[in-house]
mmCIF file of C-alpha atoms in Angstrom:
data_model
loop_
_atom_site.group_PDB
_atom_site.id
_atom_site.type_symbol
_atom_site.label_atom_id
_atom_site.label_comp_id
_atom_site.label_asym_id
_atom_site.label_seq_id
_atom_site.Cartn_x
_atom_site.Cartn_y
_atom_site.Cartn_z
ATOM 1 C CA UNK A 11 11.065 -42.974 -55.703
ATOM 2 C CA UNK A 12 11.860 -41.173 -52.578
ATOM 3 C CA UNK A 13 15.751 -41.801 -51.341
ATOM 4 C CA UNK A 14 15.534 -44.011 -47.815
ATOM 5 C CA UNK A 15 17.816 -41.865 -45.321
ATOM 6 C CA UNK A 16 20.333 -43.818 -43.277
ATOM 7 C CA UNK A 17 19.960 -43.343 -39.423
ATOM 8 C CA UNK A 18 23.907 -41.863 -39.418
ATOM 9 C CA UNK A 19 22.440 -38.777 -41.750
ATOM 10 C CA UNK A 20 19.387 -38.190 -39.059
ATOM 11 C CA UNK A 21 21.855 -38.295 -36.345
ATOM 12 C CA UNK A 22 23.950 -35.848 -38.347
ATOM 13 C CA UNK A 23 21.078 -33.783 -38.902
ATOM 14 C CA UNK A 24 20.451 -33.550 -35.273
ATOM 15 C CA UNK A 25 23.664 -32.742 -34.065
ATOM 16 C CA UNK A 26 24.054 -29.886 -37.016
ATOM 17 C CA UNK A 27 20.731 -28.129 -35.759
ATOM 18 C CA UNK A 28 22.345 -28.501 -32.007
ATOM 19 C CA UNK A 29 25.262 -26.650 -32.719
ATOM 20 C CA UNK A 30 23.516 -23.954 -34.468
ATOM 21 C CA UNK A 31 21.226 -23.504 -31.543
ATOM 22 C CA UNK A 32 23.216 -20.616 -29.642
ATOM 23 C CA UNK A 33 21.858 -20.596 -26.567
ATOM 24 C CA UNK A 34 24.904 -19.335 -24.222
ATOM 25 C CA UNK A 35 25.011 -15.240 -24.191
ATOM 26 C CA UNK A 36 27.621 -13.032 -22.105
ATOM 27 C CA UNK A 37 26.565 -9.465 -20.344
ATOM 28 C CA UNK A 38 29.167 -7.297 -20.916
ATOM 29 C CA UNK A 39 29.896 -3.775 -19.818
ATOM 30 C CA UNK A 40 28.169 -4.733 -16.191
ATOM 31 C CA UNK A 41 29.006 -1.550 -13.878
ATOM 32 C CA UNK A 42 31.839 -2.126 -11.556
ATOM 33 C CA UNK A 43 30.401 -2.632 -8.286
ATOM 34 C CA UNK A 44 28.167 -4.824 -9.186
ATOM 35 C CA UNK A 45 27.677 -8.209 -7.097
ATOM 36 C CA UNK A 46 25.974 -11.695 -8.565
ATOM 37 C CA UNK A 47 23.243 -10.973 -6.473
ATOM 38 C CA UNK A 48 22.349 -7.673 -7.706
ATOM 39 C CA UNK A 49 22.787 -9.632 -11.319
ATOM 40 C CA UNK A 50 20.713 -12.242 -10.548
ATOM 41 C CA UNK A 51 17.781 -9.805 -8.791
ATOM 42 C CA UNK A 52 18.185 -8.135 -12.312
ATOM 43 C CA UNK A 53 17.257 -10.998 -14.488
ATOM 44 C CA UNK A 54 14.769 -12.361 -12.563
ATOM 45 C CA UNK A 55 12.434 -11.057 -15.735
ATOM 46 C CA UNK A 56 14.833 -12.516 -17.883
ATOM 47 C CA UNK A 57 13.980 -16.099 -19.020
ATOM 48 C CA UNK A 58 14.666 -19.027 -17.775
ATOM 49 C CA UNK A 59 18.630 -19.846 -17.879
ATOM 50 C CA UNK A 60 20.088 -23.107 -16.534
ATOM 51 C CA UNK A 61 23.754 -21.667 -15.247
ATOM 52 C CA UNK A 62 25.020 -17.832 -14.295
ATOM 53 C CA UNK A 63 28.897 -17.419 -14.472
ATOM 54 C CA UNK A 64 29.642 -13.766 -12.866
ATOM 55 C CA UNK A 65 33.065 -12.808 -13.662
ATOM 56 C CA UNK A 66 33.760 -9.202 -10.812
ATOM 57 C CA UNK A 67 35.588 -6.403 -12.142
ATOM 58 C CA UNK A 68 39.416 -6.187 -11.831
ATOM 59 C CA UNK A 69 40.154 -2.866 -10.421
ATOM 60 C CA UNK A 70 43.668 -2.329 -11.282
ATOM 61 C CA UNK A 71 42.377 -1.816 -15.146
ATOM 62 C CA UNK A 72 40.896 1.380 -13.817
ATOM 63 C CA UNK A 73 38.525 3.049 -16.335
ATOM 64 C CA UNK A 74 37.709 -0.268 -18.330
ATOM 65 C CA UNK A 75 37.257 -2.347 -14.951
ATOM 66 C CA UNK A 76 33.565 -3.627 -15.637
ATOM 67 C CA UNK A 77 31.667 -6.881 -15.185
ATOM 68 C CA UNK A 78 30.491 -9.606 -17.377
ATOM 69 C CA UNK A 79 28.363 -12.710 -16.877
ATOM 70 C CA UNK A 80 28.298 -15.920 -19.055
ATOM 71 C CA UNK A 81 24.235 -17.143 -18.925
ATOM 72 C CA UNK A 82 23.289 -20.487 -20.411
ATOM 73 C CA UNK A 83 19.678 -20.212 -21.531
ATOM 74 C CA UNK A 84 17.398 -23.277 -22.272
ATOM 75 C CA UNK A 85 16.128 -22.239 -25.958
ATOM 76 C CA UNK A 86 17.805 -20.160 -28.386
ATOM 77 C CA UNK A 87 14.319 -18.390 -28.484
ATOM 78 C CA UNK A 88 15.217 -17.362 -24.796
ATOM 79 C CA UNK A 89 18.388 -15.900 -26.208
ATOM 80 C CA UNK A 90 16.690 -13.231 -28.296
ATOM 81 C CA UNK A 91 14.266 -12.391 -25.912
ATOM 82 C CA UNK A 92 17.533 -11.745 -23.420
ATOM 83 C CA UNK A 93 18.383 -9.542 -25.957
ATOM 84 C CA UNK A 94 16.051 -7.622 -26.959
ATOM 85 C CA UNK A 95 15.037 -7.067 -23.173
ATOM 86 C CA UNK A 96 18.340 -6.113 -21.743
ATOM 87 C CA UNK A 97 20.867 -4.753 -24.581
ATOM 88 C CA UNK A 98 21.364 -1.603 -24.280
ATOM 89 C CA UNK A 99 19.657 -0.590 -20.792
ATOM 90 C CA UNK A 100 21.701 1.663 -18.886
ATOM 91 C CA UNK A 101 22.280 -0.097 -15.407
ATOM 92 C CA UNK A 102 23.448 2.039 -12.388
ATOM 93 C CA UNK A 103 25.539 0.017 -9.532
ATOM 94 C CA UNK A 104 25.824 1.206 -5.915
ATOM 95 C CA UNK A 105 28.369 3.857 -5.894
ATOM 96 C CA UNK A 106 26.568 5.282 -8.457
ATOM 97 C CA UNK A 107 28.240 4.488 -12.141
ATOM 98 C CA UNK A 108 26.149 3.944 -15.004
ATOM 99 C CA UNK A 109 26.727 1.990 -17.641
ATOM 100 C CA UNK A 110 24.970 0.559 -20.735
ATOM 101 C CA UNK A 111 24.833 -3.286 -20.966
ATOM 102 C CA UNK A 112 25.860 -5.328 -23.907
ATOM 103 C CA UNK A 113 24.473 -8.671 -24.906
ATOM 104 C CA UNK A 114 26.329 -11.016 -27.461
ATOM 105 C CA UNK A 115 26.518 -14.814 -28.151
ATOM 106 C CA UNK A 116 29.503 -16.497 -26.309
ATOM 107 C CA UNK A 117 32.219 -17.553 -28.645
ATOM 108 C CA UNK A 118 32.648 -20.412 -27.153
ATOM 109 C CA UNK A 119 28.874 -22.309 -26.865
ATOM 110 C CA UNK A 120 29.676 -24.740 -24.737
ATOM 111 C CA UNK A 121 29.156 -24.566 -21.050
ATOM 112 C CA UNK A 122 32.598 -24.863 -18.727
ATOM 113 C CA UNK A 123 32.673 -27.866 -16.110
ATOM 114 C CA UNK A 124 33.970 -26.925 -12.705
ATOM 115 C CA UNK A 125 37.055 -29.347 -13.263
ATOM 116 C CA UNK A 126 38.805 -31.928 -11.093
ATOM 117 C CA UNK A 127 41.711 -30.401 -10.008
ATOM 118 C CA UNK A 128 44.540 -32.798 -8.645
ATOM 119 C CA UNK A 129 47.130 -31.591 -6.259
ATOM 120 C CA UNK A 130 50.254 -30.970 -7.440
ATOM 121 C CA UNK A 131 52.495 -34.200 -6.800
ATOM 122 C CA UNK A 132 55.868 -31.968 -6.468
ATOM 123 C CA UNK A 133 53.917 -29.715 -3.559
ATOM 124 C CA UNK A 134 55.839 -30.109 -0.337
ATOM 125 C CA UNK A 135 58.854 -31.791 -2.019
ATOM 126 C CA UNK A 136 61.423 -28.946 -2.045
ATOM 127 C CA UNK A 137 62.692 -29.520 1.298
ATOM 128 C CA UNK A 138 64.281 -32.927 0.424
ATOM 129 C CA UNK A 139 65.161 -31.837 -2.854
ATOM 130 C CA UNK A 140 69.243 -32.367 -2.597
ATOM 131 C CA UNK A 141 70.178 -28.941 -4.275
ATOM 132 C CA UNK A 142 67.690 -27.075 -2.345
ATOM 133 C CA UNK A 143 69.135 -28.391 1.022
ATOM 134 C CA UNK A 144 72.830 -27.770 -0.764
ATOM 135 C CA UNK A 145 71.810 -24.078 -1.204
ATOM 136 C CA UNK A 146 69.941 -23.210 2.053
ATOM 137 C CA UNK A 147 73.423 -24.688 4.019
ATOM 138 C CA UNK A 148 75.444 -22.267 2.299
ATOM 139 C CA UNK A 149 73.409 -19.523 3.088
ATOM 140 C CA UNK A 150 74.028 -20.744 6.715
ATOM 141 C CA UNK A 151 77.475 -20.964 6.701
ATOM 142 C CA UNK A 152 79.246 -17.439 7.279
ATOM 143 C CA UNK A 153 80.841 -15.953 3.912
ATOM 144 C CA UNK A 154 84.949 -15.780 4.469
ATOM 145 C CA UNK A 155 86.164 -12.369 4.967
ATOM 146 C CA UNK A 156 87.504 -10.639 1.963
ATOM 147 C CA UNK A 157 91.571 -10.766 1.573
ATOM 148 C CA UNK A 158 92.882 -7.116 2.548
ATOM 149 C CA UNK A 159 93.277 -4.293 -0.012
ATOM 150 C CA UNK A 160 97.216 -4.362 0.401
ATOM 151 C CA UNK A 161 97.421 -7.922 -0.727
ATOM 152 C CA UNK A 162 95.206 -7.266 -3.656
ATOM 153 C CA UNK A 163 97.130 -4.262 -4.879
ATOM 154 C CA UNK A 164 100.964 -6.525 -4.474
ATOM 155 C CA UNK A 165 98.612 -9.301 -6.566
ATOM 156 C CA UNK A 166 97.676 -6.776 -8.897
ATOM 157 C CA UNK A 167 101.257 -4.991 -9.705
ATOM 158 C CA UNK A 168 102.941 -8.480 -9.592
ATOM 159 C CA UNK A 169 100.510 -9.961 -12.465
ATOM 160 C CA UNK A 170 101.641 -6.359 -14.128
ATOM 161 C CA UNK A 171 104.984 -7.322 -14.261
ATOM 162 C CA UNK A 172 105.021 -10.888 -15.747
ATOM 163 C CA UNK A 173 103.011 -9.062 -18.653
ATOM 164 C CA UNK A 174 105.233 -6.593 -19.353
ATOM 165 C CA UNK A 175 108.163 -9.349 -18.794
ATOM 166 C CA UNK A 176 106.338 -12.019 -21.435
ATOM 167 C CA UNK A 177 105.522 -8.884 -23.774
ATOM 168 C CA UNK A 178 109.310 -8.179 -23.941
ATOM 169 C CA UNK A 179 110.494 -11.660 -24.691
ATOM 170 C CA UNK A 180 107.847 -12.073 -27.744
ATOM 171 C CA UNK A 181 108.658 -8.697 -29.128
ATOM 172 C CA UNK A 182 110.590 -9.772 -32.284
ATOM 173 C CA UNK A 183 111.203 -7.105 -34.849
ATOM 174 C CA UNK A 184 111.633 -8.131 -38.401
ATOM 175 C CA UNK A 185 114.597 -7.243 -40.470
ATOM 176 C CA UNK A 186 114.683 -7.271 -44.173
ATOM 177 C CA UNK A 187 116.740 -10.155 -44.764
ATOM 178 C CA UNK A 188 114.448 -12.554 -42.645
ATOM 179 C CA UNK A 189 116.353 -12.752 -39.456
ATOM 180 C CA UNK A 190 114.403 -12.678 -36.612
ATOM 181 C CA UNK A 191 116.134 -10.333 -33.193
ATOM 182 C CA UNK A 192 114.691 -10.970 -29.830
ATOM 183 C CA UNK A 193 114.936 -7.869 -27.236
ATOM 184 C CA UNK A 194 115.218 -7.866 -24.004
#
């Protein structure tokens, strides 16, 4: 007598063969100058896909500074075909650098939403902000003048002599017997 499945375990079912379906690849090791355009005049052999995500080179990172793209295809079929047809090929960009592509399964399968981004709510608010306004009125104000050097040095040779003074009256020398003499 054959088990009756439960409609959870079919959903289950479904969702496992889903995930295993990789159908989101990335191009990597695109040659620097190239643009989405060029990209997408390259694939137009390519099977279908349902989104293109072209990521430009950076070129501060100077001799590593290539292009990728993130491609969602519509089968995972597709995926192997985009493999097989473009891994490897040695593309050449406009200024002439040639460079062989690499195609690999995104780690991360599913595809990214353009989000909602909300504005900042503290945008705009550091001009009322009360140490802000604190700090930009002391930079207004003029800074006082610096006392002169002769009255620093009298300060200085003055707080020499109460040392010396205080060191004298706590210099108390021990004598055998346990009396205690006090110098002046």
């Amino acid at each position: 007598m054959a088990k009756a499945r439960k409609s959870s375990d079919v959903i289950l079912s479904r969702r496992a063969t889903k995930e295993l379906a990789q159908t989101r690849i990335i191009l990597r090791r695109l040659p620097p100058a190239t643009t989405e355009e060029d990209l997408r005049e390259r694939l137009k052999d390519a099977p279908d896909h349902e989104f293109l995500y072209f990521c430009a080179s950076d070129r501060s990172l100077e001799p590593f500074n290539f292009c990728r793209a993130y491609v969602n295809l519509r089968r995972a079929e597709d995926a192997v075909k985009m493999r097989e047809l473009i891994d490897g090929q040695v593309w050449r960009d406009a200024i002439g650098c040639e460079c062989p592509v690499v195609v690999e399964f995104a780690p991360y399968q599913k595809v990214v939403r353009k989000s909602r981004k909300r504005p900042d709510p503290k945008m705009g608010s550091l001009q009322d902000d009360p140490e802000y306004v604190a700090f930009t009125k002391t930079l207004e104000t003029e800074p006082e003048p610096p006392p002169p050097l002769d009255a620093l040095v009298e300060d200085d040779e003055d707080k020499k002599k109460e040392a010396e003074g205080r060191i004298r009256v706590l210099l108390c020398v021990r004598v055998r017997v346990g009396v205690c003499i006090c110098r002046r």
